[in-house]
Short mmCIF file of C-alpha atoms in Angstrom, two decimals:
data_model
loop_
_atom_site.label_atom_id
_atom_site.label_comp_id
_atom_site.label_asym_id
_atom_site.label_seq_id
_atom_site.Cartn_x
_atom_site.Cartn_y
_atom_site.Cartn_z
CA MET A 14 -37.07 -41.44 -66.40
CA ILE A 15 -40.05 -39.25 -65.59
CA ILE A 16 -40.57 -41.11 -62.31
CA PHE A 17 -36.87 -40.90 -61.47
CA THR A 18 -36.79 -37.19 -62.29
CA LEU A 19 -39.81 -36.54 -60.09
CA PHE A 20 -38.15 -38.47 -57.25
CA ILE A 21 -34.97 -36.40 -57.56
CA LEU A 22 -37.02 -33.18 -57.66
CA VAL A 23 -38.84 -34.11 -54.46
CA CYS A 24 -35.52 -34.83 -52.76
CA MET A 25 -34.13 -31.48 -53.89
CA LEU A 26 -37.21 -29.64 -52.65
CA LEU A 27 -36.93 -31.47 -49.32
CA ALA A 28 -33.25 -30.52 -49.00
CA VAL A 29 -34.04 -26.88 -49.72
CA GLY A 30 -36.90 -27.02 -47.24
CA MET A 31 -34.64 -28.48 -44.54
CA ALA A 32 -32.17 -25.63 -45.13
CA ILE A 33 -34.96 -23.08 -44.83
CA ASP A 34 -36.23 -24.66 -41.59
CA THR A 35 -32.70 -24.69 -40.18
CA VAL A 36 -32.10 -21.02 -41.06
CA ARG A 37 -35.47 -20.02 -39.56
CA THR A 38 -34.60 -21.87 -36.38
CA GLU A 39 -31.16 -20.20 -36.14
CA PHE A 40 -32.65 -16.76 -36.68
CA ALA A 41 -35.14 -17.45 -33.93
CA ARG A 42 -32.37 -18.68 -31.62
CA ILE A 43 -30.25 -15.56 -32.25
CA LYS A 44 -33.22 -13.30 -31.54
CA ILE A 45 -33.99 -15.15 -28.33
CA GLN A 46 -30.34 -15.16 -27.25
CA ASN A 47 -29.94 -11.43 -27.86
CA THR A 48 -33.12 -10.72 -25.94
CA ILE A 49 -32.01 -12.88 -23.01
CA ASP A 50 -28.55 -11.25 -22.94
CA SER A 51 -30.09 -7.77 -22.79
CA ALA A 52 -32.64 -8.87 -20.21
CA VAL A 53 -30.19 -10.44 -17.78
CA LEU A 54 -27.81 -7.47 -18.03
CA ALA A 55 -30.60 -5.04 -17.16
CA ALA A 56 -31.99 -7.25 -14.40
CA ALA A 57 -28.60 -7.92 -12.76
CA ASP A 58 -27.71 -4.24 -12.49
CA LEU A 59 -27.58 -3.38 -8.78
CA ASP A 60 -29.00 0.04 -9.62
CA GLN A 61 -32.10 -1.65 -11.05
CA THR A 62 -34.98 -0.88 -8.66
CA LEU A 63 -37.57 -3.11 -10.37
CA ASP A 64 -38.04 -6.78 -9.59
CA PRO A 65 -35.32 -8.62 -11.62
CA GLU A 66 -37.69 -11.40 -12.71
CA SER A 67 -40.25 -8.85 -13.89
CA VAL A 68 -37.55 -7.06 -15.88
CA VAL A 69 -36.64 -10.26 -17.72
CA GLU A 70 -40.28 -11.11 -18.40
CA ASP A 71 -40.91 -7.61 -19.78
CA TYR A 72 -37.95 -7.86 -22.14
CA LEU A 73 -39.19 -11.23 -23.42
CA ALA A 74 -42.77 -10.09 -23.84
CA ARG A 75 -41.75 -6.99 -25.80
CA ALA A 76 -39.78 -9.24 -28.14
CA GLY A 77 -42.82 -11.46 -28.70
CA ILE A 78 -41.50 -14.32 -26.58
CA ASP A 79 -43.76 -16.03 -24.06
CA PRO A 80 -42.11 -15.64 -20.61
CA GLU A 81 -43.81 -18.85 -19.52
CA LEU A 82 -41.44 -20.78 -21.76
CA VAL A 83 -38.26 -19.76 -19.91
CA ASN A 84 -36.76 -20.58 -16.53
CA ILE A 85 -35.65 -17.48 -14.61
CA ASN A 86 -33.36 -17.80 -11.61
CA VAL A 87 -32.40 -14.79 -9.47
CA THR A 88 -29.81 -14.96 -6.72
CA SER A 89 -29.45 -11.79 -4.65
CA ALA A 90 -27.28 -10.75 -1.76
CA LEU A 91 -26.62 -7.39 -0.13
CA ASP A 92 -23.72 -6.66 -2.45
CA ALA A 93 -24.41 -8.90 -5.45
CA ARG A 94 -27.07 -10.08 -7.86
CA GLN A 95 -27.00 -12.91 -10.39
CA VAL A 96 -29.74 -13.45 -12.97
CA SER A 97 -29.85 -16.61 -15.08
CA VAL A 98 -32.30 -17.48 -17.86
CA GLU A 99 -32.61 -20.83 -19.64
CA SER A 100 -34.95 -21.71 -22.46
CA SER A 101 -35.47 -24.38 -25.08
CA PHE A 102 -37.88 -22.87 -27.59
CA SER A 103 -39.25 -25.00 -30.38
CA VAL A 104 -39.77 -23.67 -33.90
CA ARG A 105 -42.42 -25.41 -36.03
CA THR A 106 -41.00 -26.66 -39.29
CA MET A 107 -42.52 -25.90 -42.67
CA PHE A 108 -40.92 -28.67 -44.71
CA MET A 109 -39.27 -31.14 -42.38
CA ASP A 110 -42.63 -32.23 -40.98
CA MET A 111 -42.99 -34.14 -44.23
CA ILE A 112 -40.42 -36.56 -42.89
CA GLY A 113 -41.84 -36.58 -39.36
CA ILE A 114 -39.83 -33.70 -37.81
CA GLU A 115 -42.47 -31.22 -36.69
CA THR A 116 -40.28 -28.90 -34.55
CA LEU A 117 -36.62 -27.87 -34.13
CA SER A 118 -35.15 -26.83 -30.81
CA ALA A 119 -33.70 -23.27 -30.45
CA PRO A 120 -31.97 -23.35 -27.04
CA ALA A 121 -30.73 -20.10 -25.48
CA SER A 122 -29.42 -19.15 -22.07
CA GLY A 123 -27.59 -16.36 -20.37
CA THR A 124 -26.26 -15.33 -17.00
CA ALA A 125 -25.23 -11.89 -15.84
CA GLU A 126 -23.79 -11.01 -12.48
CA GLU A 127 -22.95 -7.76 -10.84
CA SER A 128 -21.28 -7.74 -7.47
CA VAL A 129 -19.94 -4.98 -5.30
CA THR A 130 -16.30 -5.63 -5.89
CA GLU A 131 -13.89 -4.55 -3.20
CA LEU A 132 -11.30 -2.64 -5.16
CA GLU A 133 -7.79 -1.66 -4.16
CA ILE A 134 -6.38 0.88 -6.59
CA VAL A 135 -2.99 2.59 -6.61
CA LEU A 136 -2.27 5.51 -8.92
CA VAL A 137 1.48 5.83 -9.57
CA LEU A 138 1.83 9.30 -11.11
CA ASP A 139 4.79 11.01 -12.71
CA ASN A 140 5.83 14.26 -10.98
CA SER A 141 9.17 14.69 -12.79
CA GLY A 142 10.40 17.99 -14.19
CA SER A 143 9.25 17.29 -17.74
CA MET A 144 5.65 17.24 -16.49
CA SER A 145 5.97 20.96 -15.68
CA ASN A 146 7.26 22.00 -19.11
CA ASN A 147 5.26 24.61 -21.04
CA ASN A 148 3.60 26.05 -17.95
CA ASN A 149 2.71 22.66 -16.46
CA PHE A 150 0.96 21.57 -19.66
CA ARG A 151 1.25 17.81 -19.05
CA LEU A 152 0.85 18.08 -15.28
CA ASN A 153 -2.40 20.01 -15.68
CA LEU A 154 -3.71 17.35 -18.07
CA LEU A 155 -2.76 14.68 -15.54
CA LYS A 156 -4.48 16.49 -12.67
CA GLU A 157 -7.72 16.75 -14.63
CA ALA A 158 -7.61 13.16 -15.94
CA ALA A 159 -6.65 11.59 -12.59
CA GLY A 160 -9.29 13.66 -10.80
CA ASN A 161 -11.96 12.49 -13.25
CA PHE A 162 -10.78 8.91 -12.75
CA VAL A 163 -11.29 9.24 -8.99
CA ASP A 164 -14.82 10.57 -9.54
CA GLN A 165 -15.70 7.79 -11.97
CA VAL A 166 -14.41 4.99 -9.77
CA LEU A 167 -16.01 6.32 -6.59
CA GLU A 168 -19.22 7.65 -8.19
CA ASP A 169 -21.37 4.59 -7.58
CA ASP A 170 -19.63 3.42 -4.43
CA SER A 171 -22.62 3.16 -2.12
CA SER A 172 -20.98 0.71 0.28
CA GLU A 173 -18.47 2.06 2.72
CA GLY A 174 -14.90 0.83 2.27
CA LYS A 175 -15.50 -1.00 -1.00
CA VAL A 176 -12.95 1.09 -2.91
CA ALA A 177 -9.56 2.11 -1.51
CA ILE A 178 -7.41 4.45 -3.59
CA SER A 179 -3.77 5.27 -2.88
CA ILE A 180 -1.68 7.83 -4.74
CA VAL A 181 2.09 7.48 -5.25
CA PRO A 182 3.72 10.59 -6.80
CA PHE A 183 7.22 9.89 -8.07
CA ALA A 184 10.12 11.81 -9.55
CA THR A 185 13.75 11.10 -8.62
CA GLN A 186 12.45 9.34 -5.53
CA VAL A 187 9.20 8.62 -3.68
CA ASN A 188 8.49 10.43 -0.44
CA ALA A 189 6.53 7.93 1.63
CA GLY A 190 5.76 10.48 4.34
CA ALA A 191 6.78 10.18 7.97
CA ASP A 192 3.46 8.66 9.09
CA LEU A 193 3.56 5.79 6.60
CA LEU A 194 7.31 5.17 6.89
CA SER A 195 7.17 5.03 10.71
CA HIS A 196 5.48 1.62 10.47
CA TYR A 197 8.35 0.07 8.53
CA THR A 198 11.78 -0.90 9.84
CA VAL A 199 14.07 1.82 8.52
CA THR A 200 17.65 2.87 9.29
CA ASP A 201 17.88 5.96 11.48
CA GLU A 202 20.83 7.99 10.14
CA HIS A 203 18.52 11.02 10.00
CA SER A 204 14.86 12.01 10.15
CA HIS A 205 14.89 14.87 7.64
CA SER A 206 13.04 13.00 4.87
CA SER A 207 11.13 9.79 4.21
CA CYS A 208 12.44 7.97 1.13
CA LEU A 209 13.87 4.46 0.86
CA THR A 210 16.73 3.18 -1.26
CA PHE A 211 15.73 -0.28 -2.47
CA GLU A 212 18.17 -3.05 -3.37
CA ALA A 213 17.95 -4.88 -6.70
CA ASP A 214 16.29 -7.92 -5.08
CA ASP A 215 13.53 -5.74 -3.62
CA PHE A 216 12.16 -5.27 -7.14
CA LEU A 217 11.64 -9.01 -7.59
CA THR A 218 8.70 -9.06 -5.17
CA THR A 219 5.66 -6.95 -4.41
CA ALA A 220 6.03 -7.59 -0.69
CA MET A 221 7.50 -5.07 1.76
CA PRO A 222 7.62 -6.90 5.09
CA THR A 223 7.56 -4.51 8.02
CA THR A 224 10.21 -6.62 9.74
CA GLN A 225 12.77 -6.20 6.96
CA GLU A 226 15.17 -3.29 7.44
CA TYR A 227 15.34 -0.76 4.61
CA ASN A 228 17.93 1.95 4.01
CA ARG A 229 16.60 5.44 4.45
CA THR A 230 17.71 7.56 1.50
CA ALA A 231 20.27 10.20 2.43
CA HIS A 232 18.88 13.72 2.64
CA PHE A 233 21.24 15.30 0.14
CA ASP A 234 21.65 17.49 -2.92
CA PRO A 235 23.87 15.79 -5.55
CA SER A 236 23.46 18.37 -8.28
CA THR A 237 24.34 21.90 -7.18
CA THR A 238 27.35 23.58 -5.59
CA SER A 239 25.70 25.48 -2.79
CA MET A 240 25.32 25.97 0.92
CA PRO A 241 22.63 25.75 2.10
CA ALA A 242 21.68 22.79 -0.06
CA ASN A 243 19.12 23.49 -2.75
CA GLU A 244 15.87 21.96 -1.52
CA ASN A 245 14.53 21.57 -5.07
CA TYR A 246 17.44 19.34 -6.04
CA ARG A 247 17.41 17.02 -3.07
CA VAL A 248 17.02 13.39 -4.15
CA CYS A 249 14.23 13.00 -1.59
CA ARG A 250 12.15 16.14 -1.62
CA ASN A 251 10.20 16.72 1.55
CA ASP A 252 7.24 18.59 0.06
CA SER A 253 3.87 17.45 1.36
CA SER A 254 2.72 17.34 -2.28
CA ARG A 255 5.23 14.53 -2.89
CA GLN A 256 4.01 12.31 -0.07
CA ILE A 257 2.16 9.05 -0.66
CA THR A 258 -1.58 9.29 -0.02
CA PRO A 259 -2.52 5.88 1.39
CA TRP A 260 -5.90 4.09 1.44
CA SER A 261 -8.72 6.58 1.08
CA ASP A 262 -12.14 6.80 -0.59
CA ASP A 263 -12.63 10.50 0.05
CA ALA A 264 -12.88 11.87 -3.50
CA VAL A 265 -12.49 15.49 -2.40
CA TYR A 266 -9.35 14.72 -0.40
CA LEU A 267 -7.84 12.52 -3.11
CA LYS A 268 -8.41 15.16 -5.78
CA SER A 269 -6.90 17.85 -3.57
CA GLN A 270 -3.77 15.70 -3.20
CA ILE A 271 -3.64 15.30 -6.98
CA ASN A 272 -4.11 19.02 -7.55
CA ASP A 273 -1.23 19.82 -5.16
CA MET A 274 1.29 17.84 -7.23
CA VAL A 275 4.36 19.74 -8.48
CA GLY A 276 6.58 18.70 -11.37
CA PHE A 277 10.31 18.71 -10.64
CA GLY A 278 13.16 16.22 -10.72
CA TRP A 279 14.23 13.12 -12.61
CA THR A 280 12.23 9.98 -13.43
CA SER A 281 12.19 6.78 -11.34
CA ILE A 282 9.28 4.68 -12.56
CA GLU A 283 10.65 1.62 -10.80
CA ILE A 284 10.56 3.21 -7.33
CA GLY A 285 7.03 4.51 -7.83
CA THR A 286 5.89 1.10 -9.06
CA LYS A 287 7.61 -0.66 -6.16
CA TRP A 288 5.72 1.46 -3.65
CA GLY A 289 2.49 1.05 -5.62
CA ALA A 290 2.80 -2.73 -5.64
CA ALA A 291 3.68 -2.72 -1.93
CA LEU A 292 0.49 -0.84 -1.06
CA LEU A 293 -1.50 -3.64 -2.74
CA ASP A 294 0.47 -6.43 -1.09
CA PRO A 295 -0.91 -8.21 2.01
CA SER A 296 2.42 -7.57 3.74
CA ALA A 297 1.10 -4.02 4.32
CA GLN A 298 -1.79 -5.22 6.50
CA PRO A 299 0.08 -4.35 9.77
CA VAL A 300 0.70 -0.87 8.36
CA VAL A 301 -3.00 -0.30 7.68
CA THR A 302 -3.89 -1.59 11.13
CA ALA A 303 -1.36 0.76 12.76
CA MET A 304 -2.44 3.77 10.71
CA ILE A 305 -6.08 3.09 11.62
CA ALA A 306 -5.03 3.12 15.27
CA ASP A 307 -3.21 6.41 14.63
CA GLY A 308 -6.37 7.91 13.15
CA ILE A 309 -4.75 8.44 9.73
CA VAL A 310 -6.55 5.69 7.78
CA ASP A 311 -10.29 5.11 8.16
CA GLU A 312 -11.25 1.97 10.07
CA LYS A 313 -13.45 0.89 7.15
CA PHE A 314 -10.24 -0.32 5.48
CA ALA A 315 -9.41 -2.76 8.25
CA GLY A 316 -8.00 -6.00 6.88
CA GLN A 317 -6.61 -4.44 3.72
CA PRO A 318 -4.67 -5.02 1.58
CA PHE A 319 -6.60 -8.27 1.25
CA ASP A 320 -4.83 -11.54 0.55
CA TYR A 321 -4.31 -12.22 -3.14
CA GLY A 322 -7.26 -14.05 -4.68
CA SER A 323 -9.42 -13.74 -1.57
CA SER A 324 -13.19 -13.36 -1.84
CA GLU A 325 -16.36 -13.72 0.17
CA GLU A 326 -19.89 -14.74 -0.79
CA GLY A 327 -21.29 -12.05 -3.06
CA ILE A 328 -18.06 -10.04 -2.96
CA SER A 329 -15.16 -10.24 -5.36
CA ARG A 330 -11.84 -8.49 -4.81
CA MET A 331 -9.54 -6.97 -7.36
CA LYS A 332 -6.34 -4.96 -7.20
CA TYR A 333 -5.35 -2.43 -9.85
CA LEU A 334 -1.94 -0.83 -10.30
CA ILE A 335 -2.05 2.14 -12.68
CA VAL A 336 1.32 3.61 -13.69
CA MET A 337 1.49 6.86 -15.66
CA SER A 338 4.66 8.55 -16.95
CA ASP A 339 5.68 10.96 -19.67
CA GLY A 340 9.09 9.46 -20.33
CA ALA A 341 11.69 6.81 -19.70
CA ASN A 342 13.65 6.29 -16.49
CA THR A 343 16.55 8.69 -16.09
CA ASN A 344 18.84 9.02 -13.05
CA GLN A 345 18.95 8.22 -9.37
CA TRP A 346 21.59 8.96 -6.74
CA GLU A 347 22.49 7.75 -3.26
CA VAL A 348 25.26 8.45 -0.78
CA ASP A 349 27.68 5.55 -0.32
CA ASP A 350 27.72 3.71 3.01
CA PRO A 351 30.87 5.29 4.57
CA TYR A 352 29.30 8.72 4.14
CA ARG A 353 25.72 7.93 5.19
CA SER A 354 26.28 7.89 8.94
CA GLY A 355 28.93 8.52 11.56
CA LEU A 356 31.15 11.56 12.03
CA SER A 357 32.45 13.71 9.19
CA PRO A 358 35.84 15.47 9.16
CA ILE A 359 34.13 18.86 9.57
CA PHE A 360 34.17 20.75 12.90
CA LEU A 361 31.92 23.75 13.42
CA ASP A 362 32.53 26.46 15.99
CA GLY A 363 29.58 26.31 18.42
CA GLY A 364 27.88 23.55 16.50
CA LEU A 365 24.70 23.84 14.47
CA ASN A 366 23.10 26.14 17.03
CA ASN A 367 25.74 28.78 16.22
CA ILE A 368 24.66 29.29 12.59
CA ASP A 369 21.56 30.36 10.71
CA LEU A 370 21.40 28.83 7.21
CA GLY A 371 18.42 30.98 6.36
CA THR A 372 20.05 34.37 6.92
CA GLU A 373 23.79 33.95 7.54
CA SER A 374 26.13 34.24 4.59
CA THR A 375 27.89 31.19 3.21
CA SER A 376 31.30 32.76 3.81
CA SER A 377 30.44 33.46 7.45
CA ILE A 378 29.36 29.86 8.05
CA ARG A 379 32.40 28.50 6.23
CA SER A 380 34.72 30.66 8.37
CA LYS A 381 33.49 28.82 11.47
CA MET A 382 34.47 25.45 10.00
CA SER A 383 37.60 23.33 10.18
CA PHE A 384 38.60 20.19 8.27
CA TYR A 385 40.13 17.39 10.35
CA ASP A 386 42.72 15.08 8.76
CA GLU A 387 43.73 12.34 11.17
CA ASP A 388 46.25 10.93 8.66
CA ARG A 389 48.21 14.16 8.49
CA ALA A 390 51.79 13.58 9.66
CA SER A 391 52.00 16.93 11.43
CA THR A 392 50.35 17.50 14.77
CA SER A 393 48.47 20.35 13.10
CA LYS A 394 45.52 18.29 11.89
CA TYR A 395 42.84 20.98 11.66
CA TYR A 396 42.54 23.14 8.55
CA ARG A 397 40.78 26.36 9.49
CA PHE A 398 38.90 27.89 6.59
CA ASN A 399 38.92 31.23 8.40
CA ASN A 400 42.68 31.69 7.96
CA GLY A 401 43.46 29.02 5.35
CA SER A 402 46.07 27.22 7.46
CA TRP A 403 46.59 24.02 9.46
CA ASN A 404 46.34 24.32 13.25
CA ASP A 405 46.58 22.18 16.36
CA THR A 406 42.97 22.99 17.27
CA PRO A 407 39.81 23.63 15.24
CA GLU A 408 38.13 27.01 14.87
CA GLY A 409 36.42 27.71 18.18
CA GLU A 410 38.74 25.27 19.96
CA ASN A 411 36.78 23.72 22.86
CA ASP A 412 33.50 25.07 21.48
CA ALA A 413 33.97 23.26 18.16
CA VAL A 414 31.57 20.38 17.46
CA GLN A 415 32.34 17.57 15.04
CA LEU A 416 29.41 17.26 12.61
CA SER A 417 27.91 13.97 11.44
CA TRP A 418 27.59 13.10 7.78
CA PRO A 419 23.78 13.56 7.88
CA ASP A 420 24.41 17.03 9.36
CA ILE A 421 26.73 17.85 6.46
CA TRP A 422 24.25 16.74 3.78
CA ASP A 423 21.45 18.63 5.49
CA MET A 424 23.58 21.80 5.39
CA MET A 425 25.23 21.73 1.96
CA SER A 426 25.33 20.00 -1.39
CA VAL A 427 27.81 17.19 -1.97
CA GLU A 428 29.73 19.29 -4.48
CA TYR A 429 30.02 22.17 -2.02
CA TYR A 430 31.64 19.77 0.43
CA THR A 431 33.98 18.17 -2.12
CA ASP A 432 34.94 21.38 -4.00
CA ARG A 433 34.88 24.07 -1.30
CA LEU A 434 35.87 22.10 1.80
CA TYR A 435 37.60 18.79 0.96
CA ALA A 436 39.56 20.03 -2.10
CA THR A 437 40.49 23.32 -0.44
CA ALA A 438 41.83 21.69 2.72
CA LEU A 439 43.69 18.75 1.15
CA GLY A 440 44.52 20.14 -2.28
CA GLU A 441 43.07 17.04 -3.92
CA SER A 442 40.47 16.52 -6.65
CA GLY A 443 36.97 17.34 -5.54
CA SER A 444 35.43 15.37 -8.43
CA THR A 445 37.36 12.24 -7.43
CA GLU A 446 36.04 12.55 -3.90
CA TYR A 447 32.51 13.19 -5.22
CA ASN A 448 32.60 9.88 -7.10
CA LYS A 449 33.59 8.12 -3.87
CA ILE A 450 30.66 9.62 -2.02
CA VAL A 451 27.84 9.42 -4.56
CA ASP A 452 26.44 6.31 -6.27
CA LYS A 453 24.45 6.79 -9.46
CA TRP A 454 22.04 4.51 -11.34
CA GLY A 455 21.21 5.14 -14.98
CA SER A 456 18.26 4.37 -17.22
CA SER A 457 19.37 0.86 -18.20
CA THR A 458 19.50 -0.39 -14.59
CA LYS A 459 16.27 1.36 -13.73
CA LYS A 460 14.42 -0.06 -16.76
CA GLY A 461 15.34 -3.61 -15.75
CA ARG A 462 14.14 -2.97 -12.21
CA THR A 463 10.87 -1.54 -13.56
CA TRP A 464 10.23 -4.70 -15.53
CA ASP A 465 11.11 -6.81 -12.49
CA ILE A 466 8.57 -5.17 -10.19
CA CYS A 467 5.90 -4.94 -12.90
CA GLY A 468 6.37 -8.62 -13.66
CA ALA A 469 6.08 -9.49 -9.97
CA ALA A 470 2.84 -7.49 -9.69
CA ALA A 471 1.29 -8.87 -12.88
CA ALA A 472 2.11 -12.45 -11.84
CA THR A 473 0.08 -12.21 -8.62
CA GLU A 474 -3.52 -13.43 -8.56
CA GLY A 475 -6.14 -10.72 -8.82
CA VAL A 476 -3.79 -7.87 -9.83
CA LEU A 477 -4.02 -5.99 -13.11
CA VAL A 478 -1.31 -3.53 -14.14
CA PHE A 479 -2.34 -0.69 -16.45
CA THR A 480 0.24 1.71 -17.84
CA ILE A 481 -0.15 5.05 -19.59
CA GLY A 482 2.62 6.69 -21.59
CA MET A 483 1.99 10.36 -22.32
CA ASP A 484 4.16 11.64 -25.16
CA THR A 485 6.64 8.81 -24.58
CA TYR A 486 8.75 7.62 -27.44
CA GLY A 487 11.26 4.83 -27.94
CA GLU A 488 12.50 3.57 -24.58
CA GLY A 489 9.64 5.20 -22.67
CA ASP A 490 7.06 3.31 -24.68
CA GLU A 491 9.06 0.10 -24.41
CA THR A 492 9.37 0.36 -20.63
CA LEU A 493 5.71 1.06 -19.98
CA LYS A 494 4.37 -1.39 -22.56
CA GLU A 495 6.41 -4.20 -21.04
CA CYS A 496 5.25 -3.15 -17.58
CA ALA A 497 1.54 -3.66 -18.29
CA THR A 498 -0.17 -6.98 -17.57
CA ASP A 499 -0.86 -7.27 -21.29
CA THR A 500 -0.14 -5.02 -24.25
CA THR A 501 -3.86 -4.19 -24.38
CA TYR A 502 -3.49 -2.59 -20.94
CA PHE A 503 -0.90 -0.11 -22.23
CA TYR A 504 -2.23 3.26 -23.40
CA ASP A 505 0.02 5.21 -25.75
CA VAL A 506 -1.14 8.83 -25.47
CA SER A 507 -0.03 11.70 -27.68
CA THR A 508 -1.10 15.18 -26.61
CA ASP A 509 0.18 16.51 -29.94
CA GLU A 510 -2.70 14.73 -31.64
CA ASP A 511 -5.36 15.05 -28.95
CA VAL A 512 -5.10 16.97 -25.66
CA GLY A 513 -7.98 14.89 -24.32
CA ALA A 514 -6.23 11.57 -24.97
CA LEU A 515 -4.92 11.24 -21.41
CA ASP A 516 -8.36 11.76 -19.95
CA GLN A 517 -9.74 9.19 -22.39
CA ALA A 518 -7.13 6.67 -21.25
CA PHE A 519 -8.00 7.12 -17.57
CA THR A 520 -11.71 6.97 -18.44
CA SER A 521 -11.20 3.72 -20.34
CA ILE A 522 -9.45 2.19 -17.32
CA ALA A 523 -12.24 3.41 -15.02
CA ARG A 524 -14.83 1.82 -17.29
CA THR A 525 -12.90 -1.43 -17.31
CA ILE A 526 -12.88 -1.42 -13.54
CA ASN A 527 -16.59 -0.56 -13.29
CA GLN A 528 -17.85 -2.73 -16.11
CA LEU A 529 -20.78 -5.09 -15.73
CA ARG A 530 -19.57 -8.51 -16.78
CA LEU A 531 -21.58 -10.95 -18.88
CA THR A 532 -20.30 -14.20 -17.44
CA ASN A 533 -21.94 -16.74 -19.77
#
């Protein structure tokens, strides 16, 4: 029994010793691995001016590890650096050598790579009326946060043309700007403004082929009862501050465009996102080429937007769509097809050159107008607003000019036409006629279209969709959360709790974009 007990005791001591040797080896491996990870990260940094191999060796030496026992491999290019370290350290055993095992292997390896990534970034920013509430409280937060984002993304951009940023302000509509829109195929009912009315199928794809014809949004005011039309309430506002800023890396210029933004109008996240996705899509390459030729876009951006998933040796390419809003989709309007183009029933004495909308009174302009009703049984088919009666000829007779529908919507609101002209002349319901003229989309339709275009963008290779909801609740949160590539890319910001939360969200996205990636 004594001999058996001694045998068991030796076995137990050996088992404990093996456990101790194993733990010692694992501790050593963890220390070596952590040191290698730190070393390769520091050495791969493109801002690192020291020799990458010397950096790794210094890290190892300071940790008490002999650099001679590791293999260091450095691959460098103009715009990229990869540092790899492999080792297979051996730890001498204290107990296991009794059974012939003198050492245990503690393998460790790591690879870090930093490359100058060619980034295409589109900021889709809410310019709706709610952003201007409380003396532009939210809009001012957005301007500061978006401006800081631009600085952070462009701060270390030492290579020309490696980062292209576009800005898409949206409210009821998106004003593309005449320069950008001129390179797409667009209907020509008027040239007063530069918005597009997309069809439902357009939101199923990120592409906007330049050969496809798009409907130019009517230049009209659907909300007031005034002549001249109220410029603030036009569906497509023509302010320069509302225009898309395409493909730039000029931080000063980009921030000035952001600082010029004005909050007014309804909310159309889906239209802003559609334009944002289109500016990342390779179908816009002819547009960039043409705008370079026009001297509007810098030639350094030739070839962009790059094909999805494309890359070159030492260069990776990523596309980022960042959508920010302070609420859910609301309303959108458009003029129905019969009233978008062609001649209206309104005649004007002397034509448009005979009036001055800026100084002439509404009653004076209206007195020069006549309403033409070709279906009227009587030969007197012209209702003169000057005398309130039907006549054989319009006011001004041979000098009268029949106005087009775009002329009418440029002059007056839809309700002014339906209530003060149509209803007065025919004695019929102005509201009934308004509903024939104006189409309206509500939040439910617009939410579905937002998810369609966000889904199309997120499904493409090399595109990440980030969304930020500032003080959004219920449907607003739901819309934006579903829009992001992943729920972790949705930032729910409450300025009630922290006025700096929006800036923190943009900063977090900028850090994600700029991060140095540990690849192994």
